[in-house]
Tab-separated table of C-alpha atoms in Angstrom:
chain	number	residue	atom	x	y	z
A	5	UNK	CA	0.000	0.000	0.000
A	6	UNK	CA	1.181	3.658	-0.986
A	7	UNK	CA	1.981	5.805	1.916
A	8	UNK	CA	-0.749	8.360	0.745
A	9	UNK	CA	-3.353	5.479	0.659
A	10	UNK	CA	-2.138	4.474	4.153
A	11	UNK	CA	-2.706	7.687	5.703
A	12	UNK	CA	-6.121	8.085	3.824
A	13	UNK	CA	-7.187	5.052	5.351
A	14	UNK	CA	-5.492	6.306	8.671
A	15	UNK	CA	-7.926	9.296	8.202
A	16	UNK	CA	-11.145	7.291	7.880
A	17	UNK	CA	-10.678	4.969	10.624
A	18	UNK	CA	-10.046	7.706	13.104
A	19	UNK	CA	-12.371	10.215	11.390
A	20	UNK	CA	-15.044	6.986	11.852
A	21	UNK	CA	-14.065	6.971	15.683
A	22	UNK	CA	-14.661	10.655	15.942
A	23	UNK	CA	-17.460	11.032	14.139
A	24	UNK	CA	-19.629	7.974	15.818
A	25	UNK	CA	-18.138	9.449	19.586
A	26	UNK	CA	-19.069	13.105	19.092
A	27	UNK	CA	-21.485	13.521	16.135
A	28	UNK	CA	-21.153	15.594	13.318
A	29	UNK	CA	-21.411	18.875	15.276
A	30	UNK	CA	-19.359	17.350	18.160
A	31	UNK	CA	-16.518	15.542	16.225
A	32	UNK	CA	-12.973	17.926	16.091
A	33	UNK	CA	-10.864	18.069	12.712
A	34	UNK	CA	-7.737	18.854	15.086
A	35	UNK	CA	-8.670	15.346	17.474
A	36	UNK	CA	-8.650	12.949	13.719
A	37	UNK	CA	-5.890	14.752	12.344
A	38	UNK	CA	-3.878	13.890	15.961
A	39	UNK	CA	-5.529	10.014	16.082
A	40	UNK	CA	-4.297	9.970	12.668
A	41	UNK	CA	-0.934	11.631	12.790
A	42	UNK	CA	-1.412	14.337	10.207
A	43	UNK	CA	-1.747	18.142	10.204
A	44	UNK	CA	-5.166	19.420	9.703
A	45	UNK	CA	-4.171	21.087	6.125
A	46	UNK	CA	-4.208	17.702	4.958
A	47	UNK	CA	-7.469	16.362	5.917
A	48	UNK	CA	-8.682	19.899	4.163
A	49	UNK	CA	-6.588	19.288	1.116
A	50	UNK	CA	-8.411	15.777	0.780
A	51	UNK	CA	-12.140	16.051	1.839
A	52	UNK	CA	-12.253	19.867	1.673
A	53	UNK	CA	-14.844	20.504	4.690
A	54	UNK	CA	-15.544	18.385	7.902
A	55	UNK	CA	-19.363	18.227	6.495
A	56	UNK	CA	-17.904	16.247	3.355
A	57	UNK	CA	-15.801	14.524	5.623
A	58	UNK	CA	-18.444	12.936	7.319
A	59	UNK	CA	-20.677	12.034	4.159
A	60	UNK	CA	-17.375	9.749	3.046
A	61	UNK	CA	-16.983	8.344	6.510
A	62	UNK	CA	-20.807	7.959	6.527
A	63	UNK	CA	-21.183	6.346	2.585
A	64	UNK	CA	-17.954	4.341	3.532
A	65	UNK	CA	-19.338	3.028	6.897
A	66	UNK	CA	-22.642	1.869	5.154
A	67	UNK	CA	-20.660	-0.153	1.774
A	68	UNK	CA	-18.444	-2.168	4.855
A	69	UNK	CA	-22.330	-3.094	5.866
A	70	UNK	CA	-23.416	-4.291	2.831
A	71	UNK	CA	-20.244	-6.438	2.148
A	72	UNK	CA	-20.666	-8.276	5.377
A	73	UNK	CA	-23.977	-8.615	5.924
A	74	UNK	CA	-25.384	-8.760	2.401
A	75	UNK	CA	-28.752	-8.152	3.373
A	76	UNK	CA	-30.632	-7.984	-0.238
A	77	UNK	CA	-30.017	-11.575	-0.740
A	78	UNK	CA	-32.497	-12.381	2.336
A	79	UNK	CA	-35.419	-13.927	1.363
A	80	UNK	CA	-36.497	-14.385	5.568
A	81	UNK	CA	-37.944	-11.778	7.000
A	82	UNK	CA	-36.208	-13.873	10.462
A	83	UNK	CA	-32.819	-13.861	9.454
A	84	UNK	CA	-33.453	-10.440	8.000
A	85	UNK	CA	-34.180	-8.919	11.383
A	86	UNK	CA	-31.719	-11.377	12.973
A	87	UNK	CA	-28.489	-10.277	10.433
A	88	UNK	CA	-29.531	-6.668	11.243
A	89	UNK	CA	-29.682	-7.262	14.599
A	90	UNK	CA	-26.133	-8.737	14.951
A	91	UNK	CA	-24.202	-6.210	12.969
A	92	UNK	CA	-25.605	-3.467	14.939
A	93	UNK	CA	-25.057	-4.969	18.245
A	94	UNK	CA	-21.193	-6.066	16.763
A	95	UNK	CA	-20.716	-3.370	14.795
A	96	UNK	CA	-22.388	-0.090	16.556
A	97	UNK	CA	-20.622	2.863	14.657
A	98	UNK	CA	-23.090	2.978	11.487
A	99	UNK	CA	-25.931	2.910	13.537
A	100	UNK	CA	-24.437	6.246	15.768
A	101	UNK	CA	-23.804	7.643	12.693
A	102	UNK	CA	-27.164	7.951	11.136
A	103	UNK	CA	-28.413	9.100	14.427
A	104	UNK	CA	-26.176	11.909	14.544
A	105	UNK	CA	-27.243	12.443	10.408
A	106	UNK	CA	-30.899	12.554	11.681
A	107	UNK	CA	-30.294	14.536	14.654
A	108	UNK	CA	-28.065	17.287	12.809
A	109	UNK	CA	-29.424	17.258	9.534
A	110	UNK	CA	-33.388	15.868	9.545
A	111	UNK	CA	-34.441	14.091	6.425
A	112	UNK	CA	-31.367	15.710	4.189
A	113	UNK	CA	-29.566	12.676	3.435
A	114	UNK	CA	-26.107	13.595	2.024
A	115	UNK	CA	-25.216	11.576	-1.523
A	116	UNK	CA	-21.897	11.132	-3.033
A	117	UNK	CA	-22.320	9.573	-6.570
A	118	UNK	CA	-25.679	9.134	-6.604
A	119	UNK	CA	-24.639	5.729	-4.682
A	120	UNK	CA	-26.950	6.349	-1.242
A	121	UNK	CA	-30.305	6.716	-3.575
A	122	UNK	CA	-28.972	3.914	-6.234
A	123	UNK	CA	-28.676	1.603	-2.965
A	124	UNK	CA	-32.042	2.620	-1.481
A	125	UNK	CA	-34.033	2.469	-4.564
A	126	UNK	CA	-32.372	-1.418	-5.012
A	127	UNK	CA	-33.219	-1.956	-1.565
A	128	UNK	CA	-37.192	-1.364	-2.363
A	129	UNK	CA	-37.252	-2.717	-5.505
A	130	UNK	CA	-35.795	-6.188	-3.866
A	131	UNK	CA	-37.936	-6.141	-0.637
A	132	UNK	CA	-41.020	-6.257	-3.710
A	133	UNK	CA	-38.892	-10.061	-4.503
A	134	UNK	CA	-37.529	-10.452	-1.411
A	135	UNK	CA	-40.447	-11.114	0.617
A	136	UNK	CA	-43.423	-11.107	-1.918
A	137	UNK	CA	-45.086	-7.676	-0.706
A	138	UNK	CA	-46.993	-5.038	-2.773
A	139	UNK	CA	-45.067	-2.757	-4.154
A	140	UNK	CA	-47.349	0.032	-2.137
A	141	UNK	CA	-46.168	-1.398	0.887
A	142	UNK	CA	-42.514	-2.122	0.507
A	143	UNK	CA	-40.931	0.830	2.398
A	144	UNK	CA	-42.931	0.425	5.323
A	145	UNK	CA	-42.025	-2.914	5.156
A	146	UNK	CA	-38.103	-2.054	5.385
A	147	UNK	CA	-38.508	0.286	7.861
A	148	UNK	CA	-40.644	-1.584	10.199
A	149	UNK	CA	-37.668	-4.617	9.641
A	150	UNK	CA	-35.013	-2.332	10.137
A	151	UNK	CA	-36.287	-0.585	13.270
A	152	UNK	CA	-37.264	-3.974	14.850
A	153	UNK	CA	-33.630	-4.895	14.700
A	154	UNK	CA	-32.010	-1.318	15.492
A	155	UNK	CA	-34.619	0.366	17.867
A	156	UNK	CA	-33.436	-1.306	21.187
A	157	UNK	CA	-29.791	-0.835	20.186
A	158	UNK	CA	-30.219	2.986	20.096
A	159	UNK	CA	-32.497	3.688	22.468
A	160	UNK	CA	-30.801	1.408	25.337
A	161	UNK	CA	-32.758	3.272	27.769
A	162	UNK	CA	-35.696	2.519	26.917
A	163	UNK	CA	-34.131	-1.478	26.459
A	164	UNK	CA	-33.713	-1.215	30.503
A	165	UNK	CA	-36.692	0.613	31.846
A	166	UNK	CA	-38.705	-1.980	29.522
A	167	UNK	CA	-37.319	-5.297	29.965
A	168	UNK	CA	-35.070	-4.618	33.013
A	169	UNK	CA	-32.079	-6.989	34.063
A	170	UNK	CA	-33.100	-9.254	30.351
A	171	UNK	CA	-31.999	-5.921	28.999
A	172	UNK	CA	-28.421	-7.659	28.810
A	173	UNK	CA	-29.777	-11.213	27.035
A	174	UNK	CA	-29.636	-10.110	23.615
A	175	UNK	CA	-29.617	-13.464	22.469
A	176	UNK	CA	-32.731	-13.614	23.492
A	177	UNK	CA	-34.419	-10.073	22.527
A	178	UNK	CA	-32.334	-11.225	19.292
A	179	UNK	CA	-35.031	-14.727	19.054
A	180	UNK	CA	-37.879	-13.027	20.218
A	181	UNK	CA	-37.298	-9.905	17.400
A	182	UNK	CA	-36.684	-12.834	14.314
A	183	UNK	CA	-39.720	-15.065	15.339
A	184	UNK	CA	-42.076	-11.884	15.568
A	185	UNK	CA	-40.829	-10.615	12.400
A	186	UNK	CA	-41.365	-14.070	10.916
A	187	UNK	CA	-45.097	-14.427	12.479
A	188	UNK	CA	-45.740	-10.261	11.467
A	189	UNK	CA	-44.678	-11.441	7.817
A	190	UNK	CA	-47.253	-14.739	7.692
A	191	UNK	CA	-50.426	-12.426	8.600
A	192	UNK	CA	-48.790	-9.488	6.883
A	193	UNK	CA	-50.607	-10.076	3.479
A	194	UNK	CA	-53.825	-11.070	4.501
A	195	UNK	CA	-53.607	-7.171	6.627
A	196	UNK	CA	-53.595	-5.635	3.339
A	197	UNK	CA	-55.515	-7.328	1.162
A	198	UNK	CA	-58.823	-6.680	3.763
A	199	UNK	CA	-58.013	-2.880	3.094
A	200	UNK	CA	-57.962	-3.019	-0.564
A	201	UNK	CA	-60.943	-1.433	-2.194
A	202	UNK	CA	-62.562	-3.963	-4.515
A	203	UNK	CA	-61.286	-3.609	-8.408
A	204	UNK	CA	-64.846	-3.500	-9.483
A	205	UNK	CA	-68.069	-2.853	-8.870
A	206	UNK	CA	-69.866	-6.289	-6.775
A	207	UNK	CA	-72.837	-7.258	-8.691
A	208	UNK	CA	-76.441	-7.630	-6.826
A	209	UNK	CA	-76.490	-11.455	-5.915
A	210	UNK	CA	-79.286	-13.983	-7.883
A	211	UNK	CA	-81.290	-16.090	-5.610
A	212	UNK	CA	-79.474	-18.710	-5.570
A	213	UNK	CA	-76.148	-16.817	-4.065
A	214	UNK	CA	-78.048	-15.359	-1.351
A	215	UNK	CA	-79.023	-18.901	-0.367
A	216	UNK	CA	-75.523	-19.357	0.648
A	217	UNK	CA	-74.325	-16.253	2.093
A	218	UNK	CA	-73.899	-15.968	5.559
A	219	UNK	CA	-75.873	-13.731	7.994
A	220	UNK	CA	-75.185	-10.438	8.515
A	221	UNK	CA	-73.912	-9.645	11.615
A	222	UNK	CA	-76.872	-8.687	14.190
A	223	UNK	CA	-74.370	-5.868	15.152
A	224	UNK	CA	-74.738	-3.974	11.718
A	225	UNK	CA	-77.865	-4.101	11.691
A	226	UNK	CA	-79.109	-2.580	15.108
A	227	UNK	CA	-79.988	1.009	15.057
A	228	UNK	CA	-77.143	3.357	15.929
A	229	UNK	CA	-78.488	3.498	20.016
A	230	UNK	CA	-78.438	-0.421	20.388
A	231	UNK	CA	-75.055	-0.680	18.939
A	232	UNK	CA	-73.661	1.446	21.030
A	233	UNK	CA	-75.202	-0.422	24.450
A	234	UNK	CA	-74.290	-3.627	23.099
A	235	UNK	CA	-70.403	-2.598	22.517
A	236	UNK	CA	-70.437	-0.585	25.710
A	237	UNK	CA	-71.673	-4.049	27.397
A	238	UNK	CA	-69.167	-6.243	25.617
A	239	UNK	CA	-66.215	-3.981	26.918
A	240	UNK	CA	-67.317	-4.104	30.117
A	241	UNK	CA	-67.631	-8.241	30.398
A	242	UNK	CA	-64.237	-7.826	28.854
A	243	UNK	CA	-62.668	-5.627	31.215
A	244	UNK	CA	-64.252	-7.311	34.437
A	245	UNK	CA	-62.869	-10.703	32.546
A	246	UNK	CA	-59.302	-8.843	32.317
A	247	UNK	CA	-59.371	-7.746	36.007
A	248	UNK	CA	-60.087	-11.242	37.726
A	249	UNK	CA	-57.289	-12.670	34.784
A	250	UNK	CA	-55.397	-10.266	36.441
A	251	UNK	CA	-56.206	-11.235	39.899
A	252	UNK	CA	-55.080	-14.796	38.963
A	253	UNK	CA	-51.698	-14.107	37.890
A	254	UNK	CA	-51.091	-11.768	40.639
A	255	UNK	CA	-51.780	-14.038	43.199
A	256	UNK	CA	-49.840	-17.236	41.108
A	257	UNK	CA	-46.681	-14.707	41.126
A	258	UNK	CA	-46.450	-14.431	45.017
A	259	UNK	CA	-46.886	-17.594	45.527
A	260	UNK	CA	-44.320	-18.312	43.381
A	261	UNK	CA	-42.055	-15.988	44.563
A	262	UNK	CA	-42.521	-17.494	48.105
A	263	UNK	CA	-41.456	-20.217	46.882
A	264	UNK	CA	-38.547	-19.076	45.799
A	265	UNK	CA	-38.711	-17.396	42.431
A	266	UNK	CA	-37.228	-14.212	42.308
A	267	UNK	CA	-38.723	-11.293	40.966
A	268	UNK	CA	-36.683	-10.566	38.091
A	269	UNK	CA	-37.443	-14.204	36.907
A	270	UNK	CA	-41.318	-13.595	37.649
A	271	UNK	CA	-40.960	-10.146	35.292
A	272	UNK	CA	-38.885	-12.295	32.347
A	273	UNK	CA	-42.198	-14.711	32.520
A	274	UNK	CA	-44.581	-12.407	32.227
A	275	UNK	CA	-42.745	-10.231	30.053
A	276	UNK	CA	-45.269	-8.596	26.974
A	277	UNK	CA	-48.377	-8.951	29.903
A	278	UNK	CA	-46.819	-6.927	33.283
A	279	UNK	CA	-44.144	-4.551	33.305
A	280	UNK	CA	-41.681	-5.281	35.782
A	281	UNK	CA	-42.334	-2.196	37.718
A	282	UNK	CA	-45.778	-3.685	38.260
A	283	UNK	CA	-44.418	-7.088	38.907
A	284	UNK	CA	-42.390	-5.524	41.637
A	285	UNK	CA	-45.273	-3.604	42.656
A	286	UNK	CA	-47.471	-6.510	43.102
A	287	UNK	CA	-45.125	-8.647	44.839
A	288	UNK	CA	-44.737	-6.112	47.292
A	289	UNK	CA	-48.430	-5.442	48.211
């Protein structure tokens, strides 16, 4: 390697570090050009600008991505998730570094070489392949993926507060996240097709046809009053059903935690039902 190509790619990898620490407002030319062991002048007589700076670092971070993790060959919505899931958690710079884009710049997403919007434009067009979706539907798709996998790496926060001490088994926030995706995907296109207006207009049924059709529901066809009494009473069988449920599991959680269970353990089990603050709650009433 050329000693000018050695110190260029002396440049990015500290300019990377500096960047993902401190942001793009935070990060200091004079701190990459000392990690690096160059003068300043020459990071300005390569890049020209710490902004454009950061777009390479940025654009460079995200091609290192692709080439490991290859995620447009992914035909399963699991792995998908899964794959994302591990880079980030391996691999956090890209993921600091499109938080500090979005914090510093909103939605303008620097481009060098039209490659960012040639990427993200394949991207869509092989999610429509990739997992057999509507075209209409394809970048919520991706971004409901992608944020499954990356949310409670960047926020780890919120990770704590809402799973507490199985905040640090990622392994398993790692199955839960690729069997949900895979279950979300298998109910996904039956979701969409109930909300598609029909192609045509439905012609009046003969005789015959209406012998077969099903009843209408008694619901849709009480007056406006009625309907609302008979909802209002559904909800509230449902709620005083939800309240002695909730009885139950209260009392089956101190009695197993005087048996021994702890309460963190009670919490993991009933994780997606009680929050552990209201685990911890309950077993202390």
């Amino acid at each position: 390697m050329k000693r000018s190509d050695a110190t260029k790619q002396a440049l990015l990898r500290a300019a990377r570090d500096e960047f993902a620490e401190y942001g793009l407002a935070g990060a200091r030319v004079d701190r990459i050009a000392e990690a690096a062991g160059v003068n300043k002048e020459r990071i300005y007589g390569l890049f020209g600008s710490k902004d454009k700076l950061f777009d390479v670092i940025l654009i460079d971070t995200m091609r290192e991505f692709l080439d490991v993790v290859q995620p447009l060959t992914e035909t399963d919505p699991g792995r998908y998730v899964a794959k994302l899931f591990d880079y980030h958690n391996h691999n956090p710079q890209l993921l600091r570094l499109l938080l500090w884009e979005g914090l510093h710049r909103g939605v303008d997403a620097h481009d060098i070489d039209g490659w960012r919007a040639q990427h993200y434009e394949q991207k869509f067009d092989r999610a429509i392949d990739q997992f057999g979706v509507d075209a209409r539907f394809a970048g919520h798709l991706l971004l409901a993926l992608c944020g499954m996998s990356n949310w409670s790496l960047a926020v780890p926060q919120t990770t704590r507060l809402l799973l507490g001490d199985a905040a640090e088994d990622r392994d398993a926030t790692r199955e839960f996240m690729q069997e949900f995706a895979r279950a979300a995907m298998q109910n996904f296109p039956r979701a969409y097709q109930r909300r598609e207006p029909a192609a045509e207009p439905v012609n009046a049924l003969t005789t015959e046809e209406r012998g077969d059709a099903p009843e209408p529901d008694p619901d849709t066809t009480l007056d406006p009053d009625a309907a609302v009494d008979r909802a209002a009473q559904r909800l509230r069988a449902a709620q005083a059903a939800a309240e002695a449920a909730r009885d139950e599991l209260a009392a089956a959680l101190r009695d197993a935690h005087a048996t021994g269970a702890s309460a963190n353990q009670l919490a993991r089990r009933v994780s997606g039902t009680l929050s552990r603050p209201v685990v911890l709650k309950l077993l202390a009433d």
